[in-house]
Short mmCIF file of C-alpha atoms in Angstrom, two decimals:
data_model
loop_
_atom_site.label_atom_id
_atom_site.label_comp_id
_atom_site.label_asym_id
_atom_site.label_seq_id
_atom_site.Cartn_x
_atom_site.Cartn_y
_atom_site.Cartn_z
CA MET Q 48 12.42 3.37 -21.42
CA ILE Q 49 9.65 5.91 -20.52
CA GLY Q 50 10.73 8.62 -18.21
CA THR Q 51 10.56 7.72 -14.47
CA ILE Q 52 11.03 9.05 -11.11
CA ASN Q 53 13.79 7.80 -8.81
CA SER Q 54 15.30 9.82 -6.06
CA THR Q 55 14.09 13.39 -5.82
CA ASP Q 56 16.09 16.46 -4.08
CA PHE Q 57 13.78 19.39 -4.06
CA LYS Q 58 14.77 22.81 -2.43
CA LEU Q 59 11.59 23.47 -0.54
CA PRO Q 60 10.89 26.55 1.78
CA GLY Q 61 10.85 25.69 5.41
CA LEU Q 62 12.47 22.44 4.70
CA ILE Q 63 13.53 20.63 8.03
CA SER Q 64 14.57 17.18 6.75
CA LYS Q 65 14.06 14.76 4.05
CA TYR Q 66 13.52 10.97 4.47
CA GLU Q 67 13.68 8.52 1.51
CA GLY Q 68 11.61 5.40 2.13
CA LYS Q 69 11.33 2.47 0.01
CA VAL Q 70 9.07 4.18 -2.63
CA ARG Q 71 8.22 7.62 -1.42
CA ASP Q 72 10.36 10.74 -0.62
CA VAL Q 73 9.04 12.45 2.50
CA TYR Q 74 9.95 16.18 3.02
CA GLU Q 75 9.20 17.59 6.51
CA LEU Q 76 8.59 21.20 6.42
CA GLU Q 77 7.91 23.87 9.12
CA ASN Q 78 4.33 24.20 10.51
CA GLN Q 79 3.96 20.53 11.01
CA MET Q 80 3.62 19.83 7.13
CA LEU Q 81 4.79 16.76 5.03
CA VAL Q 82 5.25 16.80 1.35
CA ILE Q 83 5.35 13.20 0.06
CA VAL Q 84 6.45 12.42 -3.44
CA ALA Q 85 5.49 9.01 -4.72
CA SER Q 86 8.41 7.79 -6.87
CA ASP Q 87 8.44 4.83 -9.26
CA ARG Q 88 10.53 2.69 -7.24
CA ILE Q 89 9.20 -0.67 -6.54
CA SER Q 90 10.03 -2.87 -3.43
CA ALA Q 91 9.48 -6.60 -2.81
CA PHE Q 92 10.51 -8.53 0.19
CA ASP Q 93 11.43 -5.07 1.70
CA ILE Q 94 14.18 -4.84 -1.05
CA ILE Q 95 14.06 -1.86 -3.50
CA MET Q 96 14.44 -3.16 -6.97
CA PRO Q 97 16.85 -1.77 -9.36
CA LYS Q 98 14.38 -0.84 -12.02
CA MET Q 99 11.67 1.68 -11.79
CA ILE Q 100 8.18 1.12 -12.88
CA PRO Q 101 6.59 3.75 -15.29
CA TYR Q 102 3.76 5.75 -13.81
CA LYS Q 103 3.62 3.66 -10.54
CA GLY Q 104 4.14 6.57 -8.31
CA GLN Q 105 1.43 8.55 -10.14
CA ILE Q 106 -1.07 5.66 -9.98
CA LEU Q 107 -0.34 5.17 -6.04
CA ASN Q 108 -0.91 8.72 -5.36
CA GLU Q 109 -3.91 9.19 -7.48
CA ILE Q 110 -5.55 5.86 -6.02
CA SER Q 111 -4.74 6.83 -2.56
CA THR Q 112 -6.03 10.34 -2.61
CA TYR Q 113 -9.30 9.12 -4.29
CA MET Q 114 -9.67 6.44 -1.42
CA LEU Q 115 -8.90 8.86 1.34
CA ASN Q 116 -11.64 11.26 0.13
CA LYS Q 117 -13.99 8.35 0.08
CA THR Q 118 -13.36 7.37 3.44
CA LYS Q 119 -13.27 10.82 5.24
CA ASP Q 120 -16.76 10.06 6.84
CA ILE Q 121 -15.16 7.11 8.60
CA ILE Q 122 -12.07 8.85 10.09
CA ASP Q 123 -10.23 12.16 9.33
CA ASN Q 124 -7.01 11.72 7.32
CA TRP Q 125 -3.60 13.65 7.00
CA LEU Q 126 -4.19 14.83 3.51
CA ILE Q 127 -4.55 18.61 2.68
CA HIS Q 128 -4.05 18.50 -1.00
CA SER Q 129 -2.54 16.80 -4.01
CA PRO Q 130 -0.93 19.64 -6.16
CA ASP Q 131 0.69 17.17 -8.51
CA PRO Q 132 -0.07 13.71 -9.94
CA ASN Q 133 2.83 12.30 -7.77
CA VAL Q 134 2.63 14.50 -4.77
CA SER Q 135 0.46 14.58 -1.61
CA ILE Q 136 0.85 17.34 0.99
CA GLY Q 137 -0.65 16.85 4.52
CA HIS Q 138 -0.18 17.20 8.27
CA LYS Q 139 2.76 15.82 10.14
CA LEU Q 140 1.31 13.61 12.90
CA SER Q 141 2.80 11.25 15.58
CA PRO Q 142 2.67 7.93 13.89
CA ILE Q 143 1.72 4.69 15.56
CA LYS Q 144 4.61 2.18 15.03
CA ILE Q 145 1.91 -0.41 13.93
CA GLU Q 146 0.56 -1.31 10.59
CA MET Q 147 -2.90 -2.91 10.81
CA VAL Q 148 -3.12 -5.61 8.25
CA ILE Q 149 -6.56 -6.99 7.63
CA ARG Q 150 -7.16 -10.03 5.50
CA GLY Q 151 -10.62 -11.23 3.98
CA TYR Q 152 -8.90 -14.27 2.33
CA LEU Q 153 -5.98 -16.69 2.70
CA SER Q 154 -3.48 -15.30 0.19
CA GLY Q 155 -0.02 -13.91 0.15
CA HIS Q 156 2.06 -13.92 3.28
CA SER Q 157 -0.80 -15.63 5.11
CA ASP Q 158 -1.02 -18.45 2.63
CA ARG Q 159 2.73 -18.90 2.61
CA LEU Q 160 2.70 -19.28 6.40
CA TYR Q 161 -0.25 -21.61 6.22
CA LYS Q 162 1.47 -23.99 3.68
CA SER Q 163 4.27 -24.13 5.87
CA GLY Q 164 2.04 -25.71 8.62
CA ILE Q 165 1.49 -22.58 10.69
CA ARG Q 166 -2.16 -22.36 12.20
CA SER Q 167 -1.93 -19.20 14.23
CA ILE Q 168 -1.05 -15.73 12.86
CA CYS Q 169 -0.39 -12.84 15.14
CA GLY Q 170 -2.44 -14.90 17.75
CA VAL Q 171 -5.50 -15.43 15.25
CA LYS Q 172 -6.11 -19.25 15.03
CA LEU Q 173 -6.86 -20.61 11.69
CA PRO Q 174 -8.83 -23.81 10.81
CA ASP Q 175 -7.44 -26.77 9.17
CA GLY Q 176 -8.35 -27.57 5.55
CA MET Q 177 -8.30 -24.22 4.00
CA LYS Q 178 -7.30 -23.75 0.26
CA SER Q 179 -5.17 -20.95 -1.09
CA ASN Q 180 -7.14 -17.88 -1.64
CA GLN Q 181 -10.23 -19.16 0.17
CA LYS Q 182 -12.24 -16.50 2.06
CA PHE Q 183 -12.35 -16.23 5.86
CA GLU Q 184 -15.58 -16.47 7.63
CA ASP Q 185 -14.59 -13.16 9.03
CA PRO Q 186 -11.87 -10.81 8.14
CA ILE Q 187 -8.78 -11.35 10.36
CA ILE Q 188 -6.45 -8.62 11.64
CA THR Q 189 -2.64 -9.53 11.57
CA PRO Q 190 -0.82 -6.42 12.68
CA SER Q 191 2.91 -5.85 11.99
CA THR Q 192 5.57 -3.62 13.42
CA LYS Q 193 6.69 -0.72 11.14
CA ALA Q 194 10.35 -1.09 10.49
CA LEU Q 195 12.47 1.92 9.42
CA GLU Q 196 14.76 -0.62 7.74
CA GLY Q 197 14.44 -4.28 6.85
CA HIS Q 198 11.57 -6.53 7.42
CA ASP Q 199 8.24 -5.66 9.23
CA GLU Q 200 7.36 -8.44 11.74
CA ASP Q 201 4.11 -9.92 12.51
CA ILE Q 202 2.81 -8.99 16.10
CA SER Q 203 -0.24 -10.02 18.02
CA LYS Q 204 -2.80 -7.68 19.67
CA GLU Q 205 -1.52 -9.11 23.15
CA GLU Q 206 2.10 -8.22 22.43
CA ILE Q 207 1.11 -4.72 21.00
CA ILE Q 208 -0.53 -4.03 24.56
CA LYS Q 209 2.08 -5.89 26.58
CA GLN Q 210 4.91 -3.89 24.96
CA GLY Q 211 3.14 -0.69 25.51
CA LEU Q 212 2.82 0.32 21.89
CA LEU Q 213 -0.92 0.87 22.39
CA SER Q 214 -3.25 0.87 25.28
CA VAL Q 215 -6.43 -1.47 25.15
CA ASP Q 216 -8.55 1.27 24.41
CA GLN Q 217 -6.38 2.63 21.62
CA TYR Q 218 -5.90 -0.65 20.13
CA GLU Q 219 -9.72 -1.47 20.14
CA GLU Q 220 -10.35 1.92 18.50
CA ILE Q 221 -7.79 1.38 15.83
CA GLU Q 222 -9.26 -2.21 15.26
CA SER Q 223 -12.87 -0.90 14.92
CA ILE Q 224 -11.68 1.67 12.31
CA THR Q 225 -9.78 -0.79 10.52
CA LYS Q 226 -12.53 -3.02 10.15
CA LYS Q 227 -14.88 -0.14 8.79
CA LEU Q 228 -12.29 0.94 6.27
CA PHE Q 229 -11.90 -2.55 5.05
CA THR Q 230 -15.71 -2.75 4.71
CA ARG Q 231 -15.92 0.59 2.65
CA GLY Q 232 -13.01 -0.68 0.45
CA SER Q 233 -14.47 -3.85 -0.32
CA GLU Q 234 -17.63 -2.09 -1.28
CA ILE Q 235 -15.84 0.09 -3.45
CA ALA Q 236 -14.04 -2.81 -5.18
CA LYS Q 237 -17.37 -4.80 -5.39
CA GLU Q 238 -18.81 -2.01 -7.50
CA ARG Q 239 -16.00 -2.51 -9.88
CA ASP Q 240 -16.30 -6.23 -10.02
CA LEU Q 241 -13.19 -6.42 -8.02
CA ILE Q 242 -12.33 -8.32 -4.57
CA LEU Q 243 -10.28 -6.38 -1.87
CA VAL Q 244 -8.27 -9.45 -0.56
CA ASP Q 245 -6.44 -7.73 2.02
CA THR Q 246 -4.78 -4.33 2.79
CA LYS Q 247 -2.96 -2.36 5.60
CA TYR Q 248 -3.72 0.77 7.26
CA GLU Q 249 -1.54 3.17 9.25
CA PHE Q 250 -2.60 5.74 11.85
CA GLY Q 251 -1.20 8.64 13.86
CA TYR Q 252 -2.37 11.03 16.54
CA THR Q 253 -2.61 14.84 16.67
CA ASP Q 254 -1.22 16.81 19.34
CA ASP Q 255 -4.32 16.68 21.06
CA GLY Q 256 -4.72 12.98 20.93
CA LYS Q 257 -7.09 12.52 17.92
CA LEU Q 258 -6.85 9.54 15.83
CA VAL Q 259 -6.14 10.24 12.16
CA LEU Q 260 -5.44 7.91 9.09
CA ILE Q 261 -2.16 8.56 7.55
CA ASP Q 262 -0.19 7.07 4.51
CA GLU Q 263 -1.61 5.59 1.41
CA ILE Q 264 -4.72 3.33 1.35
CA HIS Q 265 -6.19 0.86 -1.07
CA THR Q 266 -3.52 1.10 -3.46
CA PRO Q 267 -1.76 -1.72 -5.14
CA ASP Q 268 1.38 -1.49 -2.96
CA SER Q 269 -0.61 -1.69 0.24
CA SER Q 270 -3.51 -4.03 -0.86
CA ARG Q 271 -4.35 -7.01 -2.96
CA TYR Q 272 -7.25 -7.44 -5.38
CA PHE Q 273 -8.90 -10.40 -7.31
CA TYR Q 274 -11.26 -10.40 -10.10
CA GLN Q 275 -14.74 -11.09 -8.91
CA ASP Q 276 -15.90 -12.95 -12.21
CA SER Q 277 -13.22 -15.49 -12.31
CA TYR Q 278 -12.84 -15.89 -8.57
CA GLU Q 279 -14.90 -18.83 -7.82
CA GLU Q 280 -14.00 -20.94 -10.93
CA ASN Q 281 -10.30 -20.45 -10.08
CA LEU Q 282 -10.85 -21.40 -6.58
CA ASN Q 283 -12.82 -24.41 -7.21
CA ASN Q 284 -10.15 -25.64 -9.91
CA ASP Q 285 -7.17 -24.83 -7.63
CA LYS Q 286 -5.99 -22.22 -10.12
CA PRO Q 287 -4.14 -19.07 -9.06
CA GLN Q 288 -6.19 -15.88 -9.03
CA LYS Q 289 -5.24 -13.10 -11.49
CA GLN Q 290 -3.97 -10.49 -9.12
CA LEU Q 291 -4.22 -6.72 -9.46
CA SER Q 292 -1.42 -5.99 -6.92
CA LYS Q 293 2.28 -6.27 -6.80
CA GLU Q 294 1.98 -9.89 -5.36
CA PHE Q 295 2.23 -11.18 -8.94
CA PHE Q 296 5.64 -9.40 -8.98
CA ARG Q 297 6.64 -11.23 -5.80
CA GLN Q 298 5.55 -14.48 -7.29
CA TRP Q 299 7.61 -13.66 -10.54
CA LEU Q 300 10.70 -13.17 -8.09
CA ILE Q 301 9.99 -16.33 -6.30
CA GLU Q 302 9.68 -18.15 -9.50
CA ASN Q 303 13.09 -17.10 -10.54
CA GLY Q 304 14.86 -18.01 -7.31
CA PHE Q 305 14.44 -14.84 -5.25
CA SER Q 306 12.64 -14.45 -2.12
CA GLY Q 307 14.60 -11.91 -0.23
CA LYS Q 308 16.59 -14.56 1.70
CA GLU Q 309 20.26 -14.02 2.58
CA GLY Q 310 22.69 -15.22 -0.29
CA GLN Q 311 20.13 -15.22 -3.08
CA ILE Q 312 20.87 -13.30 -6.23
CA LEU Q 313 18.15 -10.83 -7.64
CA PRO Q 314 17.29 -12.02 -10.95
CA GLU Q 315 17.57 -9.63 -14.15
CA ILE Q 316 14.35 -7.82 -14.61
CA ALA Q 317 13.84 -7.43 -18.23
CA ASN Q 318 12.22 -4.43 -19.81
CA ASN Q 319 9.09 -6.41 -20.86
CA THR Q 320 8.55 -7.46 -17.26
CA VAL Q 321 8.63 -3.80 -16.09
CA MET Q 322 6.14 -2.85 -18.56
CA ASP Q 323 3.92 -5.72 -17.60
CA VAL Q 324 4.11 -4.56 -14.05
CA SER Q 325 3.31 -0.96 -15.22
CA ASN Q 326 0.21 -2.07 -17.28
CA ARG Q 327 -0.93 -4.03 -14.26
CA TYR Q 328 -0.91 -0.75 -12.08
CA ILE Q 329 -2.65 1.12 -14.80
CA GLU Q 330 -5.25 -1.83 -15.07
CA LEU Q 331 -5.83 -1.66 -11.41
CA TYR Q 332 -6.12 2.23 -11.28
CA GLU Q 333 -9.02 2.00 -14.05
CA GLY Q 334 -10.52 -0.85 -12.42
CA VAL Q 335 -10.75 0.56 -8.79
CA THR Q 336 -11.65 4.20 -9.83
CA GLY Q 337 -13.62 3.65 -12.79
CA ASN Q 338 -11.69 6.47 -14.59
CA LYS Q 339 -9.39 6.40 -17.56
CA PHE Q 340 -5.78 6.62 -16.51
CA VAL Q 341 -4.13 9.73 -18.02
CA LYS Q 342 -0.49 9.49 -18.17
CA ARG Q 343 1.44 12.47 -17.14
CA LYS Q 344 3.95 14.08 -19.40
CA THR Q 345 7.55 12.83 -18.70
CA ASP Q 346 9.37 15.62 -20.64
CA ASP Q 347 10.77 17.43 -17.75
CA ILE Q 348 9.11 15.38 -14.98
CA TYR Q 349 11.29 16.56 -11.98
CA ASN Q 350 10.95 20.34 -12.85
CA ASP Q 351 7.07 19.93 -13.17
CA ILE Q 352 6.88 18.12 -9.84
CA GLU Q 353 8.90 20.73 -7.88
CA SER Q 354 7.05 23.67 -9.72
CA ASN Q 355 3.57 22.31 -8.74
CA ILE Q 356 4.71 21.89 -5.02
CA LEU Q 357 6.35 25.55 -4.79
CA ASP Q 358 3.23 26.98 -6.46
CA PHE Q 359 0.81 25.44 -3.70
CA LEU Q 360 3.18 26.24 -0.86
CA LYS Q 361 3.12 29.87 -2.06
CA GLY Q 362 -0.70 29.87 -1.88
CA ILE Q 363 -1.03 28.87 1.61
#
């Protein structure tokens, strides 16, 4: 198997703490700075899988930095620099404990709920008679809580405000920015003959209360993409859409008897499945950015990453 990045343990100057998430390792440094290393771990149903996906971390990081730069005119973001294909360094902000999920189509989680008979998601009412992957008349926002461990939970605008997670003005500002970001992401996707189906955004505040975009955006871990040229035909013939996202991996798990429920046994993930997932990520990178994906060298990947981080930190 090609060299992959699992857990990291870098000794960085000014290190305050390290947090290991589902996919990324986050190093908090002095001077309100974060170093985020995108690993090759993959999660589904909020569970980290036992096998790594080659180049996944590099792809997530490079797509996100590309998209953050493409949306800076809409809202400032946390990113300072990406000194390594797998690394982003940026400002530490006060994160909002809400993910703003926006959906242009009835797909994934929303489709599963709809098929179960639910017609209201996060306070948003849905009409009867919709088909899987059908486009909504207007994109809908279905926020979720940001869980440190376990499953994120759907939450409505009303509950967010009632619980004091955000004020009315704060929520409405974030909602407006979310719609603008989704419009921009959809425009970029359309230029590449893709459809941005749904995605999520996370935000934080500076010390002086300024709203800033944080985390990754428009990556295959945070978003779902369809192919434009086959969308209508597949929809009209009730065929599944080919997806450039990790949703197809979730579907593979479901087909093999695993959906994250208690008591279920994780199926064996064969190497050919791992490489299929990796190739889908590469395909999405090239489709979204229009650039040829350049695989990083994997001879001494951990040392290369650490050296690139240290070289950047010395220069600031």
